C-alpha cells in the first residue's frame, strides 16, 4: 500500500488575455489543485490506483469564477 498527495498551482500570464490569446470569460487566470490517493501493489506486475482531485479556478466564467472541479479516478496498471 502507498498513500500519495499532491498540490499544484497554475498562474496564467496577464499578457495572454491582453493580447487576445485567451478570453477572460472562458479561461481561468489561475487554478489550485490538491489530490490525495492510495496505490495498491497486488504483486510486482499489478497496481491499482485510486485518486481524488479537487481544482479551484479564479475567473474563467462570464461572472465570477468557474465552478470547482472534483474528480474521482482509478486505474489498473499491468506490467510485463
PDB file of N, CA and C in Angstrom:
ATOM      1  N   UNK A   1       0.832  -1.183   0.000  1.00  0.00           N
ATOM      2  CA  UNK A   1       0.000   0.000   0.000  1.00  0.00           C
ATOM      3  C   UNK A   1       0.870   1.237   0.000  1.00  0.00           C
ATOM      4  N   UNK A   2       0.362   2.295  -0.643  1.00  0.00           N
ATOM      5  CA  UNK A   2       1.092   3.559  -0.707  1.00  0.00           C
ATOM      6  C   UNK A   2       0.077   4.708  -0.681  1.00  0.00           C
ATOM      7  N   UNK A   3       0.253   5.656   0.231  1.00  0.00           N
ATOM      8  CA  UNK A   3      -0.579   6.858   0.282  1.00  0.00           C
ATOM      9  C   UNK A   3       0.142   7.972  -0.451  1.00  0.00           C
ATOM     10  N   UNK A   4      -0.598   8.733  -1.265  1.00  0.00           N
ATOM     11  CA  UNK A   4       0.001   9.794  -2.070  1.00  0.00           C
ATOM     12  C   UNK A   4      -0.793  11.083  -1.909  1.00  0.00           C
ATOM     13  N   UNK A   5      -0.094  12.220  -2.060  1.00  0.00           N
ATOM     14  CA  UNK A   5      -0.735  13.540  -2.010  1.00  0.00           C
ATOM     15  C   UNK A   5       0.049  14.476  -2.911  1.00  0.00           C
ATOM     16  N   UNK A   6      -0.668  15.488  -3.431  1.00  0.00           N
ATOM     17  CA  UNK A   6      -0.025  16.443  -4.341  1.00  0.00           C
ATOM     18  C   UNK A   6      -0.772  17.763  -4.279  1.00  0.00           C
ATOM     19  N   UNK A   7      -0.035  18.867  -4.450  1.00  0.00           N
ATOM     20  CA  UNK A   7      -0.618  20.196  -4.579  1.00  0.00           C
ATOM     21  C   UNK A   7       0.018  20.862  -5.790  1.00  0.00           C
ATOM     22  N   UNK A   8      -0.799  21.540  -6.594  1.00  0.00           N
ATOM     23  CA  UNK A   8      -0.286  22.240  -7.773  1.00  0.00           C
ATOM     24  C   UNK A   8      -0.955  23.603  -7.873  1.00  0.00           C
ATOM     25  N   UNK A   9      -0.202  24.571  -8.369  1.00  0.00           N
ATOM     26  CA  UNK A   9      -0.701  25.932  -8.529  1.00  0.00           C
ATOM     27  C   UNK A   9      -0.312  26.414  -9.928  1.00  0.00           C
ATOM     28  N   UNK A  10      -1.292  26.890 -10.691  1.00  0.00           N
ATOM     29  CA  UNK A  10      -1.067  27.370 -12.049  1.00  0.00           C
ATOM     30  C   UNK A  10      -1.470  28.836 -12.130  1.00  0.00           C
ATOM     31  N   UNK A  11      -0.601  29.668 -12.685  1.00  0.00           N
ATOM     32  CA  UNK A  11      -0.906  31.089 -12.893  1.00  0.00           C
ATOM     33  C   UNK A  11      -0.638  31.427 -14.358  1.00  0.00           C
ATOM     34  N   UNK A  12      -1.640  31.989 -15.025  1.00  0.00           N
ATOM     35  CA  UNK A  12      -1.533  32.370 -16.438  1.00  0.00           C
ATOM     36  C   UNK A  12      -1.086  33.832 -16.514  1.00  0.00           C
ATOM     37  N   UNK A  13      -0.128  34.115 -17.361  1.00  0.00           N
ATOM     38  CA  UNK A  13       0.392  35.477 -17.545  1.00  0.00           C
ATOM     39  C   UNK A  13      -0.733  36.392 -18.050  1.00  0.00           C
ATOM     40  N   UNK A  14      -0.804  37.595 -17.516  1.00  0.00           N
ATOM     41  CA  UNK A  14      -1.828  38.567 -17.927  1.00  0.00           C
ATOM     42  C   UNK A  14      -1.752  38.897 -19.412  1.00  0.00           C
ATOM     43  N   UNK A  15      -0.548  38.819 -19.990  1.00  0.00           N
ATOM     44  CA  UNK A  15      -0.394  39.123 -21.414  1.00  0.00           C
ATOM     45  C   UNK A  15      -1.191  38.165 -22.300  1.00  0.00           C
ATOM     46  N   UNK A  16      -1.432  36.950 -21.841  1.00  0.00           N
ATOM     47  CA  UNK A  16      -2.228  36.003 -22.626  1.00  0.00           C
ATOM     48  C   UNK A  16      -3.634  36.538 -22.855  1.00  0.00           C
ATOM     49  N   UNK A  17      -4.174  37.254 -21.881  1.00  0.00           N
ATOM     50  CA  UNK A  17      -5.517  37.832 -22.013  1.00  0.00           C
ATOM     51  C   UNK A  17      -5.458  39.177 -22.733  1.00  0.00           C
ATOM     52  N   UNK A  18      -4.456  39.986 -22.405  1.00  0.00           N
ATOM     53  CA  UNK A  18      -4.340  41.322 -23.012  1.00  0.00           C
ATOM     54  C   UNK A  18      -4.077  41.244 -24.516  1.00  0.00           C
ATOM     55  N   UNK A  19      -3.363  40.230 -24.957  1.00  0.00           N
ATOM     56  CA  UNK A  19      -3.032  40.095 -26.383  1.00  0.00           C
ATOM     57  C   UNK A  19      -4.023  39.228 -27.158  1.00  0.00           C
ATOM     58  N   UNK A  20      -5.082  38.769 -26.493  1.00  0.00           N
ATOM     59  CA  UNK A  20      -6.135  38.040 -27.189  1.00  0.00           C
ATOM     60  C   UNK A  20      -5.902  36.548 -27.361  1.00  0.00           C
ATOM     61  N   UNK A  21      -4.884  35.993 -26.698  1.00  0.00           N
ATOM     62  CA  UNK A  21      -4.661  34.551 -26.802  1.00  0.00           C
ATOM     63  C   UNK A  21      -5.679  33.754 -25.985  1.00  0.00           C
ATOM     64  N   UNK A  22      -6.249  34.384 -24.962  1.00  0.00           N
ATOM     65  CA  UNK A  22      -7.237  33.737 -24.103  1.00  0.00           C
ATOM     66  C   UNK A  22      -8.351  34.729 -23.789  1.00  0.00           C
ATOM     67  N   UNK A  23      -9.547  34.198 -23.557  1.00  0.00           N
ATOM     68  CA  UNK A  23     -10.726  35.007 -23.244  1.00  0.00           C
ATOM     69  C   UNK A  23     -11.008  34.884 -21.744  1.00  0.00           C
ATOM     70  N   UNK A  24     -11.033  36.013 -21.034  1.00  0.00           N
ATOM     71  CA  UNK A  24     -11.218  36.022 -19.582  1.00  0.00           C
ATOM     72  C   UNK A  24     -12.570  35.433 -19.168  1.00  0.00           C
ATOM     73  N   UNK A  25     -13.573  35.436 -20.063  1.00  0.00           N
ATOM     74  CA  UNK A  25     -14.882  34.871 -19.731  1.00  0.00           C
ATOM     75  C   UNK A  25     -14.933  33.353 -19.949  1.00  0.00           C
ATOM     76  N   UNK A  26     -13.883  32.777 -20.538  1.00  0.00           N
ATOM     77  CA  UNK A  26     -13.862  31.340 -20.803  1.00  0.00           C
ATOM     78  C   UNK A  26     -12.641  30.636 -20.213  1.00  0.00           C
ATOM     79  N   UNK A  27     -11.566  31.378 -19.950  1.00  0.00           N
ATOM     80  CA  UNK A  27     -10.315  30.786 -19.466  1.00  0.00           C
ATOM     81  C   UNK A  27      -9.978  31.321 -18.082  1.00  0.00           C
ATOM     82  N   UNK A  28      -9.623  30.429 -17.184  1.00  0.00           N
ATOM     83  CA  UNK A  28      -9.263  30.829 -15.831  1.00  0.00           C
ATOM     84  C   UNK A  28      -7.910  31.535 -15.832  1.00  0.00           C
ATOM     85  N   UNK A  29      -7.740  32.478 -14.901  1.00  0.00           N
ATOM     86  CA  UNK A  29      -6.460  33.176 -14.775  1.00  0.00           C
ATOM     87  C   UNK A  29      -5.499  32.396 -13.882  1.00  0.00           C
ATOM     88  N   UNK A  30      -6.051  31.553 -13.014  1.00  0.00           N
ATOM     89  CA  UNK A  30      -5.208  30.694 -12.176  1.00  0.00           C
ATOM     90  C   UNK A  30      -6.043  29.515 -11.682  1.00  0.00           C
ATOM     91  N   UNK A  31      -5.337  28.487 -11.232  1.00  0.00           N
ATOM     92  CA  UNK A  31      -6.003  27.297 -10.708  1.00  0.00           C
ATOM     93  C   UNK A  31      -5.136  26.678  -9.618  1.00  0.00           C
ATOM     94  N   UNK A  32      -5.783  26.180  -8.577  1.00  0.00           N
ATOM     95  CA  UNK A  32      -5.106  25.482  -7.497  1.00  0.00           C
ATOM     96  C   UNK A  32      -5.736  24.094  -7.367  1.00  0.00           C
ATOM     97  N   UNK A  33      -4.879  23.073  -7.346  1.00  0.00           N
ATOM     98  CA  UNK A  33      -5.353  21.695  -7.290  1.00  0.00           C
ATOM     99  C   UNK A  33      -4.708  20.971  -6.127  1.00  0.00           C
ATOM    100  N   UNK A  34      -5.502  20.174  -5.415  1.00  0.00           N
ATOM    101  CA  UNK A  34      -4.936  19.249  -4.440  1.00  0.00           C
ATOM    102  C   UNK A  34      -5.483  17.866  -4.746  1.00  0.00           C
ATOM    103  N   UNK A  35      -4.652  16.875  -4.506  1.00  0.00           N
ATOM    104  CA  UNK A  35      -5.002  15.488  -4.814  1.00  0.00           C
ATOM    105  C   UNK A  35      -4.548  14.586  -3.683  1.00  0.00           C
ATOM    106  N   UNK A  36      -5.319  13.554  -3.436  1.00  0.00           N
ATOM    107  CA  UNK A  36      -4.936  12.505  -2.497  1.00  0.00           C
ATOM    108  C   UNK A  36      -5.277  11.169  -3.144  1.00  0.00           C
ATOM    109  N   UNK A  37      -4.562  10.153  -2.754  1.00  0.00           N
ATOM    110  CA  UNK A  37      -4.838   8.853  -3.345  1.00  0.00           C
ATOM    111  C   UNK A  37      -4.177   7.719  -2.592  1.00  0.00           C
ATOM    112  N   UNK A  38      -4.501   6.537  -3.041  1.00  0.00           N
ATOM    113  CA  UNK A  38      -3.911   5.324  -2.490  1.00  0.00           C
ATOM    114  C   UNK A  38      -3.559   4.407  -3.654  1.00  0.00           C
ATOM    115  N   UNK A  39      -2.377   3.822  -3.580  1.00  0.00           N
ATOM    116  CA  UNK A  39      -1.918   2.861  -4.581  1.00  0.00           C
ATOM    117  C   UNK A  39      -1.805   1.504  -3.901  1.00  0.00           C
ATOM    118  N   UNK A  40      -2.294   0.491  -4.568  1.00  0.00           N
ATOM    119  CA  UNK A  40      -2.250  -0.865  -4.027  1.00  0.00           C
ATOM    120  C   UNK A  40      -1.465  -1.732  -4.987  1.00  0.00           C
ATOM    121  N   UNK A  41      -0.346  -2.251  -4.516  1.00  0.00           N
ATOM    122  CA  UNK A  41       0.501  -3.131  -5.312  1.00  0.00           C
ATOM    123  C   UNK A  41       0.100  -4.575  -5.009  1.00  0.00           C
ATOM    124  N   UNK A  42      -0.687  -5.172  -5.915  1.00  0.00           N
ATOM    125  CA  UNK A  42      -1.146  -6.534  -5.700  1.00  0.00           C
ATOM    126  C   UNK A  42       0.009  -7.529  -5.791  1.00  0.00           C
ATOM    127  N   UNK A  43       0.894  -7.312  -6.761  1.00  0.00           N
ATOM    128  CA  UNK A  43       2.130  -8.080  -6.914  1.00  0.00           C
ATOM    129  C   UNK A  43       3.081  -7.217  -7.734  1.00  0.00           C
ATOM    130  N   UNK A  44       4.235  -7.742  -8.130  1.00  0.00           N
ATOM    131  CA  UNK A  44       5.205  -6.884  -8.827  1.00  0.00           C
ATOM    132  C   UNK A  44       4.785  -6.530 -10.246  1.00  0.00           C
ATOM    133  N   UNK A  45       3.686  -7.088 -10.741  1.00  0.00           N
ATOM    134  CA  UNK A  45       3.204  -6.810 -12.101  1.00  0.00           C
ATOM    135  C   UNK A  45       1.888  -6.026 -12.138  1.00  0.00           C
ATOM    136  N   UNK A  46       1.217  -5.886 -11.004  1.00  0.00           N
ATOM    137  CA  UNK A  46      -0.134  -5.327 -10.986  1.00  0.00           C
ATOM    138  C   UNK A  46      -0.250  -4.239  -9.920  1.00  0.00           C
ATOM    139  N   UNK A  47      -0.836  -3.110 -10.324  1.00  0.00           N
ATOM    140  CA  UNK A  47      -1.021  -1.987  -9.410  1.00  0.00           C
ATOM    141  C   UNK A  47      -2.406  -1.377  -9.633  1.00  0.00           C
ATOM    142  N   UNK A  48      -3.114  -1.089  -8.550  1.00  0.00           N
ATOM    143  CA  UNK A  48      -4.392  -0.377  -8.594  1.00  0.00           C
ATOM    144  C   UNK A  48      -4.195   1.006  -7.990  1.00  0.00           C
ATOM    145  N   UNK A  49      -4.716   2.033  -8.663  1.00  0.00           N
ATOM    146  CA  UNK A  49      -4.601   3.405  -8.184  1.00  0.00           C
ATOM    147  C   UNK A  49      -5.993   4.004  -8.012  1.00  0.00           C
ATOM    148  N   UNK A  50      -6.211   4.671  -6.887  1.00  0.00           N
ATOM    149  CA  UNK A  50      -7.454   5.387  -6.615  1.00  0.00           C
ATOM    150  C   UNK A  50      -7.076   6.799  -6.192  1.00  0.00           C
ATOM    151  N   UNK A  51      -7.575   7.821  -6.922  1.00  0.00           N
ATOM    152  CA  UNK A  51      -7.206   9.210  -6.657  1.00  0.00           C
ATOM    153  C   UNK A  51      -8.446  10.098  -6.600  1.00  0.00           C
ATOM    154  N   UNK A  52      -8.379  11.142  -5.750  1.00  0.00           N
ATOM    155  CA  UNK A  52      -9.399  12.181  -5.694  1.00  0.00           C
ATOM    156  C   UNK A  52      -8.697  13.520  -5.915  1.00  0.00           C
ATOM    157  N   UNK A  53      -9.203  14.309  -6.865  1.00  0.00           N
ATOM    158  CA  UNK A  53      -8.637  15.626  -7.195  1.00  0.00           C
ATOM    159  C   UNK A  53      -9.720  16.689  -7.031  1.00  0.00           C
ATOM    160  N   UNK A  54      -9.295  17.855  -6.548  1.00  0.00           N
ATOM    161  CA  UNK A  54     -10.197  18.996  -6.473  1.00  0.00           C
ATOM    162  C   UNK A  54      -9.447  20.228  -6.954  1.00  0.00           C
ATOM    163  N   UNK A  55     -10.039  20.944  -7.936  1.00  0.00           N
ATOM    164  CA  UNK A  55      -9.407  22.117  -8.535  1.00  0.00           C
ATOM    165  C   UNK A  55     -10.308  23.335  -8.376  1.00  0.00           C
ATOM    166  N   UNK A  56      -9.743  24.407  -7.817  1.00  0.00           N
ATOM    167  CA  UNK A  56     -10.438  25.684  -7.676  1.00  0.00           C
ATOM    168  C   UNK A  56      -9.867  26.651  -8.716  1.00  0.00           C
ATOM    169  N   UNK A  57     -10.764  27.310  -9.457  1.00  0.00           N
ATOM    170  CA  UNK A  57     -10.362  28.239 -10.519  1.00  0.00           C
ATOM    171  C   UNK A  57     -10.622  29.676 -10.106  1.00  0.00           C
ATOM    172  N   UNK A  58      -9.799  30.583 -10.593  1.00  0.00           N
ATOM    173  CA  UNK A  58     -10.037  32.019 -10.459  1.00  0.00           C
ATOM    174  C   UNK A  58     -10.400  32.553 -11.838  1.00  0.00           C
ATOM    175  N   UNK A  59     -11.553  33.184 -11.899  1.00  0.00           N
ATOM    176  CA  UNK A  59     -12.126  33.699 -13.149  1.00  0.00           C
ATOM    177  C   UNK A  59     -12.548  32.539 -14.046  1.00  0.00           C
ATOM    178  N   UNK A  60     -12.614  32.770 -15.341  1.00  0.00           N
ATOM    179  CA  UNK A  60     -12.979  31.722 -16.276  1.00  0.00           C
ATOM    180  C   UNK A  60     -14.466  31.560 -16.503  1.00  0.00           C
ATOM    181  N   UNK A  61     -15.260  32.507 -16.005  1.00  0.00           N
ATOM    182  CA  UNK A  61     -16.705  32.479 -16.231  1.00  0.00           C
ATOM    183  C   UNK A  61     -17.142  33.893 -16.601  1.00  0.00           C
ATOM    184  N   UNK A  62     -18.313  34.004 -17.169  1.00  0.00           N
ATOM    185  CA  UNK A  62     -18.811  35.331 -17.561  1.00  0.00           C
ATOM    186  C   UNK A  62     -18.879  36.243 -16.340  1.00  0.00           C
ATOM    187  N   UNK A  63     -19.354  35.699 -15.224  1.00  0.00           N
ATOM    188  CA  UNK A  63     -19.390  36.433 -13.955  1.00  0.00           C
ATOM    189  C   UNK A  63     -18.749  35.553 -12.890  1.00  0.00           C
ATOM    190  N   UNK A  64     -17.718  36.046 -12.233  1.00  0.00           N
ATOM    191  CA  UNK A  64     -17.101  35.313 -11.135  1.00  0.00           C
ATOM    192  C   UNK A  64     -16.149  34.215 -11.589  1.00  0.00           C
ATOM    193  N   UNK A  65     -16.104  33.147 -10.786  1.00  0.00           N
ATOM    194  CA  UNK A  65     -15.169  32.054 -11.023  1.00  0.00           C
ATOM    195  C   UNK A  65     -15.849  30.857 -11.662  1.00  0.00           C
ATOM    196  N   UNK A  66     -15.088  30.108 -12.410  1.00  0.00           N
ATOM    197  CA  UNK A  66     -15.555  28.827 -12.933  1.00  0.00           C
ATOM    198  C   UNK A  66     -15.802  27.912 -11.728  1.00  0.00           C
ATOM    199  N   UNK A  67     -16.814  27.038 -11.781  1.00  0.00           N
ATOM    200  CA  UNK A  67     -17.081  26.151 -10.642  1.00  0.00           C
ATOM    201  C   UNK A  67     -15.889  25.230 -10.332  1.00  0.00           C
ATOM    202  N   UNK A  68     -15.749  24.889  -9.063  1.00  0.00           N
ATOM    203  CA  UNK A  68     -14.708  23.968  -8.625  1.00  0.00           C
ATOM    204  C   UNK A  68     -14.952  22.598  -9.231  1.00  0.00           C
ATOM    205  N   UNK A  69     -13.899  21.981  -9.736  1.00  0.00           N
ATOM    206  CA  UNK A  69     -13.999  20.640 -10.313  1.00  0.00           C
ATOM    207  C   UNK A  69     -13.555  19.603  -9.295  1.00  0.00           C
ATOM    208  N   UNK A  70     -14.297  18.507  -9.230  1.00  0.00           N
ATOM    209  CA  UNK A  70     -13.972  17.393  -8.347  1.00  0.00           C
ATOM    210  C   UNK A  70     -13.960  16.132  -9.194  1.00  0.00           C
ATOM    211  N   UNK A  71     -12.923  15.320  -9.014  1.00  0.00           N
ATOM    212  CA  UNK A  71     -12.801  14.112  -9.841  1.00  0.00           C
ATOM    213  C   UNK A  71     -12.314  12.944  -8.994  1.00  0.00           C
ATOM    214  N   UNK A  72     -12.928  11.790  -9.224  1.00  0.00           N
ATOM    215  CA  UNK A  72     -12.505  10.531  -8.615  1.00  0.00           C
ATOM    216  C   UNK A  72     -12.029   9.636  -9.762  1.00  0.00           C
ATOM    217  N   UNK A  73     -10.780   9.199  -9.666  1.00  0.00           N
ATOM    218  CA  UNK A  73     -10.214   8.418 -10.766  1.00  0.00           C
ATOM    219  C   UNK A  73      -9.607   7.123 -10.220  1.00  0.00           C
ATOM    220  N   UNK A  74      -9.626   6.113 -11.083  1.00  0.00           N
ATOM    221  CA  UNK A  74      -8.937   4.875 -10.736  1.00  0.00           C
ATOM    222  C   UNK A  74      -8.266   4.306 -11.981  1.00  0.00           C
ATOM    223  N   UNK A  75      -7.291   3.423 -11.737  1.00  0.00           N
ATOM    224  CA  UNK A  75      -6.550   2.850 -12.849  1.00  0.00           C
ATOM    225  C   UNK A  75      -6.010   1.490 -12.426  1.00  0.00           C
ATOM    226  N   UNK A  76      -6.047   0.569 -13.345  1.00  0.00           N
ATOM    227  CA  UNK A  76      -5.419  -0.733 -13.184  1.00  0.00           C
ATOM    228  C   UNK A  76      -4.217  -0.739 -14.116  1.00  0.00           C
ATOM    229  N   UNK A  77      -3.039  -0.978 -13.564  1.00  0.00           N
ATOM    230  CA  UNK A  77      -1.813  -0.957 -14.348  1.00  0.00           C
ATOM    231  C   UNK A  77      -1.177  -2.348 -14.329  1.00  0.00           C
ATOM    232  N   UNK A  78      -0.935  -2.886 -15.526  1.00  0.00           N
ATOM    233  CA  UNK A  78      -0.272  -4.178 -15.670  1.00  0.00           C
ATOM    234  C   UNK A  78       1.081  -3.976 -16.312  1.00  0.00           C
ATOM    235  N   UNK A  79       2.085  -4.633 -15.790  1.00  0.00           N
ATOM    236  CA  UNK A  79       3.446  -4.509 -16.311  1.00  0.00           C
ATOM    237  C   UNK A  79       3.977  -5.898 -16.631  1.00  0.00           C
ATOM    238  N   UNK A  80       4.600  -6.038 -17.796  1.00  0.00           N
ATOM    239  CA  UNK A  80       5.131  -7.347 -18.201  1.00  0.00           C
ATOM    240  C   UNK A  80       6.639  -7.288 -18.302  1.00  0.00           C
TER     241      UNK A  80
END
